[in-house]
Amino acid sequence: MKIQNYINGEWKEPSTGQFAPVINPATGETIAEVAMSGPNDIDEAVQAAKEAQKQWALVPAPKRAEILYKVGMLLKERKEQLARMLTMEMGKVIEEARGEVQEGIDMAFYMAGEGRRLFGDTTPSELKDKFAMSVRTPVGVVGIITPWNFPIAIATWKSFPAIVAGNAVVWKPAPETPIMAQELARIFEEAGLPPGVFHVVHGDGPTVGNALVEHPDVKVISFTGSNEVGRMIAEKCGRLLKKVSLEMGGKNAVIVMDDADLTLAVDGIIWSAFGTSGQRCTACSRVIVHERVKQELERRLLEAVKTLKIGNGLDETVKVGPVIHEEALQKIDRYVRIGVEEGAKLLVGGYILREGDYARGFYYAPTIFTDVTPNMRIAREEIFGPVVSIISVRSLDEAIAVNNSVDYGLSSAIFTRDVNNVFRAMRDLDTGIVYVNAGTTGAEIHLPFGGTKGTGNGHRDSGVAALDVFTEWRSIYVDFSGKLQRAQIDTDD
Ligand SMILES: NC(=O)c1ccc[n+]([C@@H]2O[C@H](COP(=O)([O-])OP(=O)(O)OC[C@H]3O[C@@H](n4cnc5c(N)ncnc54)[C@H](O)[C@@H]3O)[C@@H](O)[C@H]2O)c1
Ligand SMILES: O=C[C@H](O)CS(=O)(=O)O
């Protein structure tokens, strides 16, 4: 299968004529080829988007929303088929792939609802016979750049609010996972989205992503990916005075207090540390445990890890799939070596699986370090694989300080039965998302998604907050007094 660009409602060869293989990480097999476009393809898409957006912005928002409802229905009808393709291109296990498609469905219906809201404000005016209000207006052409770990959900988090708000979208997906992008474009087409409102241009970051970022007619960039690339994009957008929303990495922790329900805590840690093979921005990569329950927690975690079946995610009994590619395997393994050199104790795992069924895919054994100190690199840097570090503390104050000591601030969790601990954690954990008695993953689409510090730049995906990225506020004053009134001067009248 050759995956083409989708520009102005047509499937088009890249202007470069070049394609790259798409590899199934579970088997190492090439399952498709993806267009490796050039800046000309971006320009073509942006010009078409600019034209189409003018008409799209005039379509009443509830009518725009009707297309999103259809998109939601089509996603729902094809959920199983899409989930299977997702597992094949990205590697996550099938139940998680279904969950990811479900996020897209939920987002479609939620944002379609926004088509009948898109609330602005009305306020009193300072003057008689004058009406004051603010309304959201679309920004124009929106550029979306996404990672491979959630190849459909993140695109829906960004494109659905952009489209319902009256913008046109040019999307550059990660080259590792273009199949979901192709399927989403097909669904938009079938749902009746006018040509030119949604485009997909495939290719690598430095060429195609950069061309999108630097294009003068792209008014907003919404990026999800690594901190390194996000910073680079932010610098460019800063120079161009372009609005940019960044959702980047995490170093998320689960805090386990001495009064915690350990059965729940183990379940939460295992799911959020090893689900998606640790390749979620919200993955738990630190466990901050009260010293009184450390030994028991470790014993139970070890037991639980032994039950995890590793393999091809299409097998319903598999709990941990492969990681995305060989480069990721090597990066994870380098961090494990660093952890050992730093003096952390390897409790379980710590190696690449190469034998038998694992020979052709990219599999890393679920890995737990203990006796980790907060200053070690494995406790501070994003590894993005199935590796978790246990750090022992003596109090909630210390746990919160350790949680907050990293450069990232996406998600955190606390397991405790003490309501005072709960409210302290809700107030003091410096992350965009806080879970109580649940692991660090599992965001729901109607709440804002994003984080503090190195995780983001103050914007949010999801929820109503996403609309702030894709709209400008316009303040409107209507004077119906029939005479010249001057605000801040004629105030006595
Ligand atoms: N906070 C969140 O919401 C969230 C969600 C999922 C993943 N992530 C993060 O994503 C990362 C993993 O994904 P990845 O490896 O695909 O990230 P990445 O930063 O390497 O790539 C992300 C996207 O940016 C593009 N890109 C790369 N260089 C570029 C450049 N110079 N200009 C423009 N675009 C460029 C890539 O092609 C890809 O489409 C992790 O750090 C993870 O934490 C964050
Ligand atoms: O990035 C998308 C994920 O769905 C977020 S979470 O891991 O489920 O919280």
Coordinates of C-alpha atoms and ligand atoms in Angstrom, one line a residue:
M1 CA 0.0 0.0 0.0
K2 CA 1.3 3.5 -1.0
I3 CA 0.1 6.2 1.3
Q4 CA -0.3 9.5 -0.6
N5 CA -0.9 13.0 0.6
Y6 CA -4.5 14.3 0.9
I7 CA -4.5 17.8 -0.6
N8 CA -7.6 19.8 -1.6
G9 CA -9.8 16.7 -1.5
E10 CA -7.5 14.6 -3.7
W11 CA -5.0 11.8 -3.1
K12 CA -1.7 13.1 -4.5
E13 CA 1.8 11.8 -5.1
P14 CA 4.4 13.8 -3.2
S15 CA 6.2 16.3 -5.4
T16 CA 9.5 14.6 -4.5
G17 CA 8.3 11.2 -5.8
Q18 CA 9.8 9.7 -2.7
F19 CA 8.4 7.1 -0.3
A20 CA 9.7 5.5 2.9
P21 CA 8.7 2.1 4.4
V22 CA 6.2 1.8 7.3
I23 CA 7.2 -1.0 9.6
N24 CA 5.0 -3.1 11.9
P25 CA 7.0 -2.9 15.2
A26 CA 5.7 -6.3 16.3
T27 CA 7.1 -8.2 13.3
G28 CA 9.6 -5.9 11.6
E29 CA 7.6 -6.3 8.3
T30 CA 7.0 -3.5 5.9
I31 CA 3.3 -3.0 5.8
A32 CA 3.1 0.2 3.6
E33 CA 5.1 2.9 2.1
V34 CA 4.5 6.6 3.0
A35 CA 5.0 9.7 1.0
M36 CA 8.1 11.7 1.9
S37 CA 7.0 15.1 0.7
G38 CA 8.8 18.4 0.3
P39 CA 8.0 22.1 1.1
N40 CA 6.1 22.4 -2.2
D41 CA 3.5 20.0 -1.0
I42 CA 3.0 21.9 2.1
D43 CA 2.6 25.1 0.1
E44 CA 0.1 23.6 -2.1
A45 CA -2.0 22.3 0.8
V46 CA -1.8 25.7 2.7
Q47 CA -2.9 27.6 -0.4
A48 CA -5.9 25.3 -0.9
A49 CA -6.6 25.5 2.8
K50 CA -6.5 29.3 2.8
E51 CA -9.1 29.4 0.0
A52 CA -11.4 26.8 1.4
Q53 CA -11.3 28.3 4.9
K54 CA -13.0 31.5 3.7
Q55 CA -16.2 29.6 2.8
W56 CA -15.9 27.2 5.7
A57 CA -15.9 30.0 8.2
L58 CA -19.2 31.2 6.8
V59 CA -21.0 27.8 7.3
P60 CA -23.0 28.1 10.5
A61 CA -21.2 26.3 13.3
P62 CA -24.1 23.8 14.0
K63 CA -23.8 22.8 10.3
R64 CA -20.1 22.3 10.6
A65 CA -20.8 20.2 13.7
E66 CA -23.1 17.9 11.7
I67 CA -20.1 16.8 9.8
L68 CA -18.3 16.0 13.0
Y69 CA -21.3 13.9 14.1
K70 CA -21.0 11.9 10.9
V71 CA -17.2 11.6 11.5
G72 CA -18.0 10.2 15.0
M73 CA -20.5 7.7 13.5
L74 CA -18.0 6.5 10.9
L75 CA -15.2 6.1 13.5
K76 CA -17.7 4.1 15.6
E77 CA -18.7 1.8 12.7
R78 CA -15.0 1.2 11.8
K79 CA -13.7 1.0 15.4
E80 CA -12.5 -2.6 15.2
Q81 CA -10.9 -2.3 11.8
L82 CA -9.2 0.9 12.7
A83 CA -7.9 -0.5 16.0
R84 CA -6.4 -3.5 14.2
M85 CA -4.6 -1.2 11.7
L86 CA -3.4 1.0 14.6
T87 CA -1.9 -2.0 16.4
M88 CA -0.2 -3.0 13.2
E89 CA 1.4 0.3 12.6
M90 CA 2.1 1.5 16.1
G91 CA 2.4 -1.7 18.2
K92 CA 0.1 -1.0 21.1
V93 CA -2.0 -3.9 22.3
I94 CA -5.4 -4.2 20.7
E95 CA -7.5 -3.3 23.8
E96 CA -5.5 0.0 24.0
A97 CA -5.9 0.6 20.3
R98 CA -9.7 0.3 20.7
G99 CA -9.4 2.7 23.6
E100 CA -7.5 5.1 21.4
V101 CA -10.1 5.0 18.6
Q102 CA -12.8 5.5 21.2
E103 CA -11.1 8.7 22.2
G104 CA -11.5 9.9 18.7
I105 CA -15.2 9.0 18.7
D106 CA -15.7 10.8 22.0
M107 CA -13.9 13.8 20.7
A108 CA -16.0 13.9 17.6
F109 CA -19.3 14.0 19.6
Y110 CA -18.0 16.3 22.2
M111 CA -16.7 18.9 19.7
A112 CA -19.8 18.5 17.5
G113 CA -21.7 19.6 20.6
E114 CA -19.4 22.7 20.7
G115 CA -20.9 23.7 17.3
R116 CA -24.1 24.7 19.2
R117 CA -22.1 26.5 21.9
L118 CA -18.9 28.1 21.0
F119 CA -19.9 30.5 23.8
G120 CA -18.7 34.0 23.9
D121 CA -19.6 36.6 26.6
T122 CA -22.1 39.4 26.8
T123 CA -21.3 42.1 29.4
P124 CA -22.8 45.4 30.4
S125 CA -21.5 48.5 28.7
E126 CA -20.2 51.6 30.5
L127 CA -22.6 53.6 28.4
K128 CA -26.3 53.9 27.9
D129 CA -27.8 52.3 24.8
K130 CA -24.7 50.3 24.0
F131 CA -24.3 46.6 23.9
A132 CA -21.0 44.8 24.5
M133 CA -20.0 41.2 23.7
S134 CA -17.1 39.0 22.8
V135 CA -17.1 36.2 20.2
R136 CA -14.7 33.5 19.1
T137 CA -13.5 33.9 15.5
P138 CA -11.5 31.3 13.6
V139 CA -7.8 32.0 13.1
G140 CA -7.6 30.7 9.4
V141 CA -5.2 27.9 8.5
V142 CA -4.0 25.7 11.4
G143 CA -0.9 23.5 11.2
I144 CA -0.9 20.3 13.2
I145 CA 2.2 18.2 14.0
T146 CA 1.7 15.0 15.9
P147 CA 3.8 12.0 17.3
W148 CA 3.5 8.3 16.6
N149 CA 2.4 7.1 20.0
F150 CA -1.3 8.2 19.6
P151 CA -1.6 8.3 15.8
I152 CA -5.3 9.0 15.7
A153 CA -6.4 10.3 19.1
I154 CA -4.1 13.3 19.2
A155 CA -5.1 14.3 15.6
T156 CA -8.7 14.3 16.6
W157 CA -8.0 16.3 19.8
K158 CA -6.5 19.0 17.5
S159 CA -8.4 18.9 14.2
F160 CA -11.9 18.5 15.5
P161 CA -11.9 21.7 17.6
A162 CA -10.1 23.5 14.8
I163 CA -12.7 22.5 12.2
V164 CA -15.8 23.1 14.3
A165 CA -14.4 26.6 15.0
G166 CA -14.3 27.4 11.3
N167 CA -10.6 26.8 10.5
A168 CA -8.9 24.7 7.8
V169 CA -6.3 22.2 8.8
V170 CA -3.0 21.0 7.4
W171 CA -1.7 18.0 9.3
K172 CA 1.7 16.5 9.3
P173 CA 1.6 13.1 11.0
A174 CA 4.6 11.2 12.3
P175 CA 6.1 9.2 9.4
E176 CA 6.0 6.0 11.6
T177 CA 2.2 6.0 11.7
P178 CA 0.7 7.3 8.5
I179 CA -2.1 4.7 8.1
M180 CA -4.3 6.3 10.8
A181 CA -3.9 9.6 9.0
Q182 CA -5.0 8.2 5.8
E183 CA -8.0 6.6 7.4
L184 CA -9.0 9.8 9.2
A185 CA -8.8 11.8 5.9
R186 CA -11.0 9.1 4.2
I187 CA -13.6 9.5 7.0
F188 CA -13.7 13.3 6.7
E189 CA -14.2 12.8 2.9
E190 CA -17.0 10.4 3.4
A191 CA -18.6 12.5 6.1
G192 CA -18.9 15.3 3.5
L193 CA -16.2 17.8 4.7
P194 CA -15.7 20.2 1.8
P195 CA -12.5 19.7 -0.1
G196 CA -9.7 21.9 1.2
V197 CA -10.8 22.1 4.8
F198 CA -8.6 19.2 5.9
H199 CA -5.2 18.1 4.4
V200 CA -2.6 15.5 5.2
V201 CA 1.0 16.0 4.1
H202 CA 3.3 13.2 5.0
G203 CA 7.0 13.5 5.5
D204 CA 9.8 14.1 7.9
G205 CA 10.0 16.7 10.6
P206 CA 12.9 18.8 9.5
T207 CA 11.6 19.2 5.9
V208 CA 7.8 19.0 6.0
G209 CA 7.1 19.8 9.6
N210 CA 9.5 22.8 9.4
A211 CA 7.9 24.0 6.1
L212 CA 4.5 24.0 7.9
V213 CA 5.9 25.9 10.9
E214 CA 7.5 28.5 8.7
H215 CA 4.7 29.0 6.2
P216 CA 3.5 32.6 6.5
D217 CA -0.2 31.6 5.8
V218 CA -0.3 29.2 8.7
K219 CA -1.5 31.2 11.7
V220 CA -1.3 28.6 14.5
I221 CA 0.9 25.6 15.1
S222 CA -0.5 22.9 17.4
F223 CA 2.4 20.5 18.2
T224 CA 2.6 17.3 20.3
G225 CA 5.9 15.6 20.6
S226 CA 9.3 15.7 22.3
N227 CA 10.5 18.6 24.3
E228 CA 13.5 19.0 22.1
V229 CA 11.5 19.5 18.9
G230 CA 8.8 21.5 20.7
R231 CA 11.4 24.0 21.9
M232 CA 12.8 24.4 18.3
I233 CA 9.3 25.0 17.0
A234 CA 8.5 27.5 19.7
E235 CA 11.7 29.5 18.9
K236 CA 10.7 29.7 15.3
C237 CA 7.1 30.6 16.0
G238 CA 8.4 33.2 18.5
R239 CA 10.4 34.9 15.8
L240 CA 7.4 34.8 13.4
L241 CA 5.0 36.0 16.1
K242 CA 2.9 32.9 15.4
K243 CA 0.6 31.3 18.0
V244 CA 2.0 27.9 19.1
S245 CA 0.5 25.3 21.4
L246 CA 3.0 22.7 22.7
E247 CA 2.2 19.4 24.4
M248 CA 5.5 17.6 25.2
G249 CA 7.1 15.0 27.4
G250 CA 6.5 13.8 30.9
K251 CA 8.3 12.3 33.9
N252 CA 5.1 11.2 35.7
A253 CA 5.0 9.8 39.2
V254 CA 2.7 7.6 41.3
I255 CA 2.9 8.4 45.0
V256 CA 2.1 5.5 47.3
M257 CA 1.4 6.5 50.9
D258 CA 1.7 4.1 53.8
D259 CA -2.1 4.0 54.2
A260 CA -2.7 3.1 50.5
D261 CA -4.7 0.2 49.2
L262 CA -1.7 -1.6 47.7
T263 CA -3.8 -3.9 45.5
L264 CA -5.1 -0.8 43.8
A265 CA -1.7 0.9 43.7
V266 CA 0.0 -2.1 42.0
D267 CA -2.8 -2.2 39.4
G268 CA -2.4 1.5 38.7
I269 CA 1.4 1.4 38.5
I270 CA 1.5 -1.7 36.3
W271 CA -1.1 -0.3 33.9
S272 CA 0.4 3.2 33.6
A273 CA 4.0 2.1 33.6
F274 CA 3.8 -0.8 31.1
G275 CA 0.7 0.0 29.1
T276 CA 1.6 1.1 25.6
S277 CA 5.0 -0.2 26.6
G278 CA 5.6 3.0 28.6
Q279 CA 5.3 5.1 25.4
R280 CA 2.6 7.4 26.7
C281 CA 3.4 11.0 27.5
T282 CA 1.5 10.3 30.8
A283 CA 3.2 7.0 31.5
C284 CA 4.3 6.4 35.1
S285 CA 8.1 6.3 35.1
R286 CA 8.6 7.0 38.9
V287 CA 7.0 5.4 41.9
I288 CA 7.5 7.6 45.0
V289 CA 6.7 5.2 47.9
H290 CA 6.5 5.7 51.6
E291 CA 9.4 3.8 53.2
R292 CA 7.0 1.8 55.5
V293 CA 5.3 0.1 52.5
K294 CA 8.3 0.0 50.0
Q295 CA 9.2 -3.6 50.5
E296 CA 5.7 -4.9 50.3
L297 CA 5.0 -2.8 47.2
E298 CA 8.1 -4.1 45.5
R299 CA 7.2 -7.7 46.3
R300 CA 3.7 -7.2 44.8
L301 CA 5.0 -5.3 41.7
L302 CA 7.4 -8.1 41.0
E303 CA 4.7 -10.7 41.2
A304 CA 2.5 -8.6 38.9
V305 CA 5.2 -8.1 36.3
K306 CA 5.7 -11.8 36.0
T307 CA 2.1 -12.2 34.8
L308 CA 2.5 -9.7 31.9
K309 CA 2.5 -11.4 28.6
I310 CA 4.7 -9.7 26.0
G311 CA 4.2 -10.0 22.3
N312 CA 2.3 -9.0 19.2
G313 CA -0.5 -6.7 20.3
L314 CA -3.0 -8.4 18.0
D315 CA -3.0 -11.3 20.4
E316 CA -5.8 -10.5 22.8
T317 CA -3.9 -12.1 25.7
V318 CA -0.8 -9.9 25.3
K319 CA -0.5 -7.1 27.8
V320 CA 2.8 -5.4 26.6
G321 CA 3.5 -4.9 22.9
P322 CA 6.7 -3.9 21.2
V323 CA 8.2 -0.4 21.2
I324 CA 8.1 1.7 18.1
H325 CA 11.5 0.9 16.5
E326 CA 15.1 -0.2 16.9
E327 CA 16.2 3.3 17.7
A328 CA 13.7 3.4 20.6
L329 CA 15.0 0.0 21.9
Q330 CA 18.5 1.3 21.9
K331 CA 17.6 4.5 23.7
I332 CA 15.7 2.6 26.4
D333 CA 18.6 0.2 26.8
R334 CA 21.1 3.1 27.1
Y335 CA 19.0 4.5 30.0
V336 CA 19.0 1.2 31.7
R337 CA 22.8 1.0 31.6
I338 CA 22.9 4.6 32.9
G339 CA 20.7 3.6 35.8
V340 CA 22.9 0.7 36.7
E341 CA 26.0 2.9 36.5
E342 CA 24.3 5.5 38.7
G343 CA 23.9 2.8 41.4
A344 CA 20.2 2.0 41.1
K345 CA 19.2 -1.6 41.8
L346 CA 17.6 -3.5 38.9
L347 CA 14.7 -5.5 40.4
V348 CA 13.4 -7.0 37.1
G349 CA 13.9 -6.7 33.4
G350 CA 16.7 -4.5 31.9
Y351 CA 17.2 -6.2 28.6
I352 CA 16.1 -6.3 24.9
L353 CA 14.1 -9.4 24.0
R354 CA 15.7 -11.0 20.9
E355 CA 14.9 -14.7 21.0
G356 CA 12.3 -16.7 19.3
D357 CA 9.1 -14.8 18.5
Y358 CA 10.7 -11.6 19.6
A359 CA 13.6 -11.9 17.1
R360 CA 12.0 -9.7 14.4
G361 CA 10.1 -7.1 16.4
F362 CA 11.3 -4.5 18.9
Y363 CA 10.6 -5.8 22.4
Y364 CA 11.9 -4.6 25.7
A365 CA 11.4 -6.5 29.0
P366 CA 9.3 -4.5 31.5
T367 CA 11.9 -3.1 33.9
I368 CA 11.8 -1.9 37.5
F369 CA 14.6 -0.1 39.3
T370 CA 14.6 0.4 43.0
D371 CA 16.8 2.4 45.4
V372 CA 16.7 5.2 42.9
T373 CA 17.5 8.7 44.1
P374 CA 15.7 11.8 42.8
N375 CA 18.8 13.3 41.2
M376 CA 19.6 10.2 39.0
R377 CA 19.1 10.7 35.3
I378 CA 16.7 7.7 35.2
A379 CA 14.5 9.6 37.7
R380 CA 14.7 12.9 35.8
E381 CA 14.8 12.3 32.0
E382 CA 12.0 10.9 29.8
I383 CA 12.9 7.4 28.7
F384 CA 9.7 6.6 26.9
G385 CA 9.8 2.9 27.4
P386 CA 8.7 0.2 29.9
V387 CA 11.0 1.4 32.7
V388 CA 10.0 2.6 36.1
S389 CA 12.1 3.8 39.0
I390 CA 11.1 3.4 42.7
I391 CA 12.1 6.2 45.0
S392 CA 11.6 5.9 48.8
V393 CA 10.4 8.8 50.9
R394 CA 9.5 9.4 54.6
S395 CA 6.5 11.8 54.3
L396 CA 4.0 13.3 52.0
D397 CA 5.9 16.6 52.0
E398 CA 9.0 14.8 50.7
A399 CA 6.9 12.9 48.1
I400 CA 5.4 16.1 46.8
A401 CA 8.8 17.7 46.7
V402 CA 10.3 14.8 44.7
N403 CA 7.3 14.7 42.4
N404 CA 7.8 18.4 41.7
S405 CA 11.6 18.3 41.3
V406 CA 11.6 17.3 37.7
D407 CA 11.6 19.6 34.6
Y408 CA 8.3 18.1 33.4
G409 CA 4.7 18.6 34.8
L410 CA 2.2 16.5 32.9
S411 CA 0.5 13.9 35.2
S412 CA 0.8 12.6 38.8
A413 CA -1.1 10.3 41.0
I414 CA -1.5 9.5 44.7
F415 CA -2.7 6.4 46.4
T416 CA -3.9 7.1 49.9
R417 CA -7.0 6.7 52.1
D418 CA -6.4 9.9 54.0
V419 CA -8.6 12.8 52.8
N420 CA -6.1 15.3 54.0
N421 CA -3.4 13.8 51.9
V422 CA -5.8 13.9 48.9
F423 CA -6.5 17.6 49.2
R424 CA -2.9 18.5 49.8
A425 CA -1.9 16.5 46.7
M426 CA -4.6 18.1 44.6
R427 CA -3.3 21.5 45.7
D428 CA 0.5 21.0 45.7
L429 CA 1.3 18.5 42.9
D430 CA 2.7 20.7 40.1
T431 CA 1.2 18.9 37.1
G432 CA -1.5 19.6 34.6
I433 CA -3.3 16.3 35.6
V434 CA -3.7 14.8 39.0
Y435 CA -5.2 11.4 39.7
V436 CA -6.4 10.2 43.1
N437 CA -6.3 6.4 43.7
A438 CA -5.7 5.7 39.9
G439 CA -2.6 5.5 37.7
T440 CA -1.2 8.4 35.7
T441 CA -2.9 7.6 32.4
G442 CA -6.5 7.6 31.3
A443 CA -7.4 11.2 30.4
E444 CA -11.0 12.0 29.4
I445 CA -11.5 14.2 26.3
H446 CA -13.8 16.7 27.9
L447 CA -11.2 17.9 30.4
P448 CA -8.2 20.0 29.4
F449 CA -5.1 17.9 28.6
G450 CA -1.6 19.2 29.1
G451 CA 1.0 20.1 31.6
T452 CA 3.2 22.6 33.4
K453 CA 7.0 23.4 33.1
G454 CA 8.8 21.6 30.3
T455 CA 5.6 19.7 29.3
G456 CA 3.9 22.7 27.6
N457 CA 3.6 26.4 27.1
G458 CA 0.4 27.1 28.8
H459 CA -2.1 25.8 26.2
R460 CA -4.2 22.7 26.5
D461 CA -5.6 20.1 24.1
S462 CA -9.1 18.7 24.7
G463 CA -12.0 20.2 26.6
V464 CA -13.3 23.7 25.9
A465 CA -9.7 24.9 26.5
A466 CA -8.7 23.5 23.1
L467 CA -10.9 26.1 21.5
D468 CA -8.7 28.8 22.8
V469 CA -5.9 27.5 20.6
F470 CA -7.9 27.6 17.5
T471 CA -9.9 30.9 17.9
E472 CA -9.2 34.6 18.4
W473 CA -11.4 36.6 20.7
R474 CA -13.2 39.5 19.1
S475 CA -14.7 42.2 21.3
I476 CA -17.7 43.9 19.7
Y477 CA -19.5 47.1 20.9
V478 CA -22.8 48.1 19.3
D479 CA -23.9 51.6 20.1
F480 CA -27.7 52.1 19.4
S481 CA -28.0 55.5 21.0
G482 CA -28.0 57.3 17.7
K483 CA -25.5 59.9 19.0
L484 CA -21.8 60.1 19.3
Q485 CA -20.9 58.7 22.8
R486 CA -17.3 58.5 24.0
A487 CA -16.4 55.8 26.4
Q488 CA -14.4 56.9 29.4
I489 CA -15.3 60.6 28.7
D490 CA -19.1 60.8 28.5
T491 CA -19.6 58.8 31.7
D492 CA -22.0 61.3 33.5
D493 CA -24.7 61.2 30.9
Ligands
LIG1 N1 2.1 16.0 26.2 C1 1.4 15.3 25.3 O1 0.2 15.5 25.1 C2 2.1 14.2 24.5 C3 1.3 13.2 24.0 C4 2.0 12.2 23.2 C5 3.4 12.2 23.1 N2 4.1 13.2 23.6 C6 5.6 13.2 23.5 O2 6.0 12.9 22.2 C7 7.3 12.3 22.2 C8 7.3 11.0 21.3 O3 6.9 11.3 20.0 P1 7.9 11.5 18.8 O4 9.1 10.7 19.0 O5 7.1 11.3 17.6 O6 8.3 13.0 19.0 P2 9.1 14.0 18.0 O7 9.2 15.3 18.8 O8 10.3 13.4 17.6 O9 8.1 14.2 16.8 C9 6.8 14.7 16.9 C10 6.4 15.2 15.5 O10 7.3 16.4 15.2 C11 7.8 16.2 13.9 N3 9.1 16.9 13.8 C12 10.4 16.4 14.1 N4 11.3 17.4 13.9 C13 10.6 18.5 13.5 C14 11.0 19.8 13.1 N5 12.3 20.2 13.1 N6 10.1 20.7 12.7 C15 8.8 20.3 12.7 N7 8.3 19.1 13.1 C16 9.2 18.2 13.5 C17 7.9 14.7 13.7 O11 8.1 14.3 12.4 C18 6.6 14.2 14.4 O12 5.6 14.4 13.4 C19 7.5 12.0 23.7 O13 8.4 13.0 24.2 C20 6.2 12.1 24.3 O14 6.2 12.5 25.7 C21 3.5 14.2 24.3
LIG2 O1 -2.1 11.1 24.7 C1 -3.2 10.5 24.8 C2 -3.6 9.7 25.9 O2 -4.9 9.2 25.7 C3 -3.5 10.3 27.2 S1 -3.6 9.2 28.4 O3 -2.3 8.4 28.4 O4 -4.7 8.2 28.2 O5 -3.8 9.9 29.6

